[in-house]
Coordinates of C-alpha atoms in Angstrom, one line a residue:
X1 CA 12.1 -16.8 -30.3
X2 CA 15.8 -17.2 -29.4
X3 CA 17.5 -19.5 -26.9
X4 CA 20.1 -17.8 -24.7
X5 CA 21.1 -18.0 -21.1
X6 CA 18.7 -16.2 -18.9
X7 CA 19.7 -13.7 -16.2
X8 CA 18.1 -14.0 -12.8
X9 CA 17.4 -11.0 -10.4
X10 CA 20.4 -12.1 -8.3
X11 CA 22.7 -11.8 -11.4
X12 CA 23.2 -15.6 -11.9
X13 CA 22.9 -17.1 -15.3
X14 CA 20.4 -19.9 -15.8
X15 CA 21.7 -22.2 -18.5
X16 CA 18.6 -24.2 -18.7
X17 CA 17.0 -24.3 -22.2
X18 CA 14.2 -21.7 -22.1
X19 CA 12.6 -19.6 -24.8
X20 CA 12.0 -16.0 -24.3
X21 CA 11.3 -12.9 -26.3
X22 CA 14.4 -10.9 -27.3
X23 CA 14.3 -7.2 -26.4
X24 CA 15.0 -4.7 -29.2
X25 CA 18.6 -3.7 -29.8
X26 CA 17.8 0.1 -29.9
X27 CA 17.7 2.4 -26.9
X28 CA 13.9 2.0 -26.2
X29 CA 13.0 1.2 -22.6
X30 CA 13.0 -2.5 -21.7
X31 CA 9.5 -2.9 -20.4
X32 CA 7.7 -6.2 -20.0
X33 CA 4.1 -5.8 -18.6
X34 CA 2.5 -8.8 -17.2
X35 CA -0.4 -9.2 -19.6
X36 CA -2.9 -10.9 -17.3
X37 CA -2.3 -8.5 -14.4
X38 CA -2.5 -5.3 -16.5
X39 CA -5.5 -6.6 -18.5
X40 CA -7.3 -7.1 -15.2
X41 CA -6.5 -3.6 -14.1
X42 CA -7.4 -2.1 -17.4
X43 CA -10.8 -3.8 -17.3
X44 CA -11.5 -2.0 -14.0
X45 CA -11.8 1.4 -15.6
X46 CA -15.3 2.3 -14.6
X47 CA -14.4 4.0 -11.3
X48 CA -16.3 1.8 -9.0
X49 CA -18.1 3.3 -6.0
X50 CA -19.7 1.8 -2.9
X51 CA -23.1 2.4 -1.5
X52 CA -21.6 4.9 0.9
X53 CA -20.4 7.1 -2.0
X54 CA -16.7 6.5 -1.3
X55 CA -14.4 5.6 -4.1
X56 CA -12.2 2.6 -4.3
X57 CA -8.5 2.9 -5.2
X58 CA -6.0 5.6 -4.3
X59 CA -5.9 7.7 -1.2
X60 CA -8.1 10.6 -0.6
X61 CA -11.1 8.4 -0.9
X62 CA -13.6 11.2 -0.3
X63 CA -12.0 13.5 -2.9
X64 CA -10.8 13.3 -6.5
X65 CA -7.2 13.7 -7.7
X66 CA -6.3 17.4 -8.1
X67 CA -4.8 19.3 -11.0
X68 CA -1.5 19.2 -9.2
X69 CA -1.4 15.4 -9.3
X70 CA -2.6 15.3 -12.9
X71 CA 0.3 17.7 -13.8
X72 CA 2.7 15.4 -12.0
X73 CA 1.5 12.5 -14.1
X74 CA 2.2 14.6 -17.2
X75 CA 5.6 15.6 -15.9
X76 CA 6.7 11.9 -15.5
X77 CA 5.2 10.9 -18.9
X78 CA 2.2 9.1 -17.6
X79 CA -1.5 9.6 -17.0
X80 CA -4.0 9.1 -14.2
X81 CA -5.1 5.5 -14.5
X82 CA -8.3 3.7 -13.7
X83 CA -9.4 3.4 -10.1
X84 CA -8.7 -0.1 -8.7
X85 CA -10.7 -2.3 -6.3
X86 CA -8.1 -3.8 -4.0
X87 CA -8.6 -6.7 -1.6
X88 CA -5.9 -5.8 0.9
X89 CA -5.5 -2.2 2.1
X90 CA -3.4 -0.4 4.6
X91 CA -2.8 3.1 6.0
X92 CA 0.3 4.1 7.9
X93 CA 0.8 7.5 9.7
X94 CA 3.0 8.8 12.4
X95 CA 3.3 11.0 15.5
X96 CA 6.7 12.4 14.6
X97 CA 7.6 13.6 18.1
X98 CA 7.1 10.1 19.5
X99 CA 8.4 8.2 16.4
X100 CA 11.7 10.0 16.1
X101 CA 12.3 10.0 19.9
X102 CA 11.8 6.2 19.9
X103 CA 14.2 5.9 16.9
X104 CA 16.8 8.0 18.6
X105 CA 16.6 5.8 21.7
X106 CA 17.2 2.6 19.6
X107 CA 20.8 1.4 19.6
X108 CA 22.6 2.1 16.3
X109 CA 20.1 4.7 15.0
X110 CA 21.7 8.0 14.6
X111 CA 21.0 11.4 12.9
X112 CA 17.3 11.7 14.0
X113 CA 18.0 14.2 16.9
X114 CA 18.0 17.2 14.5
X115 CA 14.5 16.4 13.1
X116 CA 12.4 19.6 13.3
X117 CA 8.8 19.0 14.3
X118 CA 6.3 21.8 14.0
X119 CA 3.3 22.4 16.3
X120 CA 0.9 20.6 14.0
X121 CA 2.9 17.4 14.4
X122 CA 4.4 17.4 10.9
X123 CA 8.1 18.0 10.7
X124 CA 9.8 20.7 8.7
X125 CA 8.4 23.4 6.5
X126 CA 7.1 26.9 7.4
X127 CA 3.4 25.9 7.7
X128 CA 2.4 27.5 4.4
X129 CA 2.7 24.4 2.1
X130 CA -1.1 23.9 2.1
X131 CA -1.5 27.4 0.6
X132 CA 1.0 26.7 -2.2
X133 CA 0.0 23.2 -3.2
X134 CA -3.6 22.2 -4.2
X135 CA -2.9 18.5 -4.1
X136 CA -5.6 16.3 -2.6
X137 CA -3.3 15.6 0.3
X138 CA -4.0 19.1 1.7
X139 CA -7.8 18.8 1.7
X140 CA -7.6 17.7 5.3
X141 CA -6.0 20.5 7.2
X142 CA -5.5 18.7 10.5
X143 CA -2.8 16.1 9.8
X144 CA -2.9 14.8 13.4
X145 CA -6.6 13.9 13.6
X146 CA -7.7 10.4 12.9
X147 CA -10.6 8.1 13.9
X148 CA -11.8 4.6 13.0
X149 CA -15.1 3.2 14.2
X150 CA -15.2 -0.6 14.4
X151 CA -17.9 -3.1 15.3
X152 CA -17.9 -6.6 16.5
X153 CA -18.7 -9.1 13.7
X154 CA -22.1 -10.6 13.0
X155 CA -23.0 -13.7 10.9
X156 CA -23.9 -11.5 8.0
X157 CA -20.6 -9.6 8.2
X158 CA -18.6 -12.8 7.8
X159 CA -20.3 -14.4 4.9
X160 CA -18.5 -16.5 2.4
X161 CA -16.0 -14.5 0.2
X162 CA -16.9 -14.5 -3.4
X163 CA -14.7 -16.5 -5.7
X164 CA -14.5 -19.4 -8.2
X165 CA -15.5 -23.0 -7.9
X166 CA -12.4 -24.1 -6.1
X167 CA -12.7 -21.4 -3.4
X168 CA -16.4 -22.3 -2.9
X169 CA -15.7 -26.0 -2.7
X170 CA -12.9 -25.3 -0.3
X171 CA -15.1 -23.0 1.8
X172 CA -17.9 -25.6 2.0
X173 CA -15.4 -28.3 3.0
X174 CA -13.9 -26.1 5.8
X175 CA -17.5 -25.4 7.0
X176 CA -18.3 -29.1 7.2
X177 CA -15.1 -29.8 9.0
X178 CA -15.7 -26.9 11.5
X179 CA -12.8 -24.9 10.0
X180 CA -14.7 -22.0 8.5
X181 CA -13.1 -18.6 8.3
X182 CA -12.9 -16.9 11.7
X183 CA -15.0 -13.8 12.2
X184 CA -13.3 -10.4 11.9
X185 CA -13.9 -7.0 13.3
X186 CA -15.6 -4.7 10.8
X187 CA -14.9 -1.1 9.8
X188 CA -18.0 1.1 10.2
X189 CA -16.6 4.5 9.5
X190 CA -13.4 6.6 9.7
X191 CA -12.3 10.2 9.7
X192 CA -9.2 12.5 9.4
X193 CA -6.0 10.9 8.1
X194 CA -7.7 7.6 7.4
X195 CA -9.6 9.4 4.6
X196 CA -6.4 9.4 2.6
X197 CA -6.6 5.6 2.3
X198 CA -8.8 3.3 0.3
X199 CA -10.4 1.8 3.4
X200 CA -14.2 1.5 3.2
X201 CA -17.1 0.7 5.6
X202 CA -17.6 -3.0 5.6
X203 CA -13.8 -3.8 5.3
X204 CA -12.6 -6.5 7.7
X205 CA -9.8 -5.6 10.1
X206 CA -6.8 -7.8 9.5
X207 CA -3.9 -6.3 11.5
X208 CA -2.7 -3.4 13.6
X209 CA 1.1 -2.7 13.4
X210 CA 1.5 -6.1 11.8
X211 CA -0.2 -7.9 14.7
X212 CA -3.0 -10.1 13.4
X213 CA -6.3 -9.1 15.0
X214 CA -8.8 -11.9 15.8
X215 CA -12.3 -11.1 16.9
X216 CA -12.1 -13.8 19.6
X217 CA -9.1 -11.9 21.1
X218 CA -10.2 -8.3 20.6
X219 CA -13.5 -6.6 20.9
X220 CA -14.0 -3.5 18.7
X221 CA -13.4 -1.3 21.7
X222 CA -10.2 -3.1 22.6
X223 CA -8.9 -3.0 19.0
X224 CA -9.4 0.8 18.9
X225 CA -7.7 1.2 22.2
X226 CA -4.8 -0.9 20.9
X227 CA -4.5 1.5 17.9
X228 CA -4.2 4.5 20.2
X229 CA -1.6 2.7 22.4
X230 CA 0.5 1.9 19.3
X231 CA 0.5 5.5 18.1
X232 CA 1.2 6.9 21.6
X233 CA 4.1 4.5 22.4
X234 CA 5.7 3.7 19.1
X235 CA 4.8 6.9 17.2
X236 CA 3.4 4.9 14.2
X237 CA 0.1 3.3 13.4
X238 CA -0.4 0.8 10.6
X239 CA -3.9 -0.5 10.0
X240 CA -4.5 -3.3 7.5
X241 CA -8.0 -4.3 6.3
X242 CA -9.5 -6.7 3.8
X243 CA -12.3 -6.2 1.3
X244 CA -13.6 -9.7 0.7
X245 CA -15.1 -8.6 -2.7
X246 CA -12.0 -6.9 -4.0
X247 CA -9.5 -8.1 -6.6
X248 CA -7.5 -10.6 -4.5
X249 CA -4.1 -9.8 -6.1
X250 CA -4.5 -6.0 -5.8
X251 CA -3.1 -4.3 -2.7
X252 CA -3.2 -0.6 -1.7
X253 CA -0.6 0.8 0.6
X254 CA -1.0 4.4 1.9
X255 CA 1.7 6.3 3.8
X256 CA 1.4 9.7 5.4
X257 CA 4.9 11.2 5.3
X258 CA 6.1 12.2 8.8
X259 CA 7.9 15.1 7.2
X260 CA 6.8 16.6 3.8
X261 CA 10.4 17.1 2.7
X262 CA 11.2 13.4 3.0
X263 CA 12.7 12.1 -0.3
X264 CA 12.6 8.8 -2.1
X265 CA 15.8 7.8 -0.4
X266 CA 14.6 8.9 3.0
X267 CA 11.6 6.7 2.9
X268 CA 13.5 3.5 2.4
X269 CA 11.6 2.0 -0.5
X270 CA 13.8 0.9 -3.5
X271 CA 12.2 -0.1 -6.8
X272 CA 13.6 -1.4 -10.1
X273 CA 12.4 -2.5 -13.5
X274 CA 12.7 -6.3 -13.4
X275 CA 11.4 -6.3 -16.0
X276 CA 8.3 -4.2 -15.0
X277 CA 8.4 -1.8 -12.1
X278 CA 8.5 -3.7 -8.8
X279 CA 9.7 -3.4 -5.2
X280 CA 13.3 -4.3 -5.0
X281 CA 13.9 -3.7 -1.3
X282 CA 12.2 -2.3 1.8
X283 CA 15.1 -1.0 4.0
X284 CA 15.0 -2.1 7.7
X285 CA 13.9 0.7 10.2
X286 CA 12.5 2.7 7.3
X287 CA 9.1 4.4 6.9
X288 CA 7.9 1.8 4.4
X289 CA 8.8 -1.1 6.8
X290 CA 5.7 -0.1 8.7
X291 CA 3.4 -0.9 5.8
X292 CA 1.9 -4.0 4.1
X293 CA 4.3 -3.7 1.1
X294 CA 6.5 -6.7 0.2
X295 CA 9.6 -7.1 -1.8
X296 CA 8.8 -8.3 -5.4
X297 CA 5.3 -6.7 -5.4
X298 CA 4.6 -5.2 -8.8
X299 CA 3.8 -1.5 -8.8
X300 CA 0.7 -0.7 -10.8
X301 CA 0.2 2.9 -9.7
X302 CA 1.3 5.7 -7.3
X303 CA -1.5 8.0 -6.3
X304 CA -3.5 6.7 -9.3
X305 CA -0.6 7.7 -11.7
X306 CA -0.2 4.7 -14.0
X307 CA 3.2 2.9 -13.5
X308 CA 2.9 0.3 -16.2
X309 CA 5.6 2.0 -18.3
X310 CA 7.4 3.9 -15.6
X311 CA 11.1 3.8 -14.8
X312 CA 12.6 4.1 -11.3
X313 CA 13.7 7.7 -11.8
X314 CA 10.1 8.8 -12.6
X315 CA 8.8 6.9 -9.6
X316 CA 11.3 8.6 -7.4
X317 CA 10.2 12.0 -8.8
X318 CA 6.6 11.2 -7.9
X319 CA 7.6 10.2 -4.3
X320 CA 9.7 13.4 -3.9
X321 CA 7.0 15.7 -5.2
X322 CA 4.0 14.2 -3.3
X323 CA 4.0 16.4 -0.2
X324 CA 2.1 14.3 2.3
X325 CA 0.2 11.2 1.1
X326 CA 1.6 8.4 -1.0
X327 CA -0.7 5.6 -2.1
X328 CA 0.9 2.7 -4.0
X329 CA -1.3 0.2 -5.8
X330 CA 0.5 -3.2 -6.0
X331 CA -0.1 -6.5 -7.8
X332 CA 0.9 -9.4 -5.5
X333 CA 1.8 -12.6 -7.3
X334 CA 0.1 -15.8 -6.2
X335 CA 1.5 -19.3 -6.5
X336 CA 0.1 -20.8 -9.7
X337 CA -1.1 -24.1 -8.1
X338 CA -1.7 -23.4 -4.4
X339 CA -3.1 -19.9 -4.8
X340 CA -1.1 -18.7 -1.8
X341 CA 1.1 -15.5 -1.7
X342 CA 4.1 -17.2 -0.1

């Protein structure tokens, strides 16, 4: 252990006395994998499944990863990792005709008027990509169809979330004080584009286009109507759900590209190795701004391809080569003492 000034992400030097492991002096990659987080993920290697037969984890929840994705993992020097059981999940998809028109109408947004949108609602391409690529993202041919069935909550649907002694004591105290967790609308089933995500029946609806949804403000029918309105007026729909029994620091974010030819740079998500692969920036007015992703989130996987030893260049290659669906599995750090994510 050697004492030296420590560099912070902003570039400043912290002169406080602090011990840390010295990286090797050779040209090997400077990886530092958070042991607790990665051990938790490695332990979840049994490929969990729910009673409905759907799989947890990456997108394409009713299908397995294809040979094309496995080959991509090999190309970037990684492997298909264990399926995760996230607590927070989101799916984001677009109506390109509406989305790009809305962007063009916004002051200061330029360059979108030349976007080509095909008849099936997906911009660019000659319509034959699904014949050339056997990725799971093309198992659903209609990339405009979607459906989510919700139901109003019952007492059973909003039982206490599993957890440790502190959470149970906190829950009991809140219940005695009349501050128990508010009921949430429940996902019953889904179809079409939503199948790309890791959403499951029984998940609780958290937000629509980043607006928090409370069951005392929206019925199931009203929430579904609001989803349709968002897609029709804004050209984008982001649905965020919660699995109370999932790993509470694991988040899955699924995005359906508005145009298959969109690159890593186009999507507006910047990552870096500090020291492990994590989110550096989500650019304003970008595709990923419409997701549940946050800056500083640690990236554990992309479409189930393990990112524990991945560099930015390899991650960008994955984003570029995945033609339609991108599902990023994240580890969200909690405050050590309060347990909050802020």
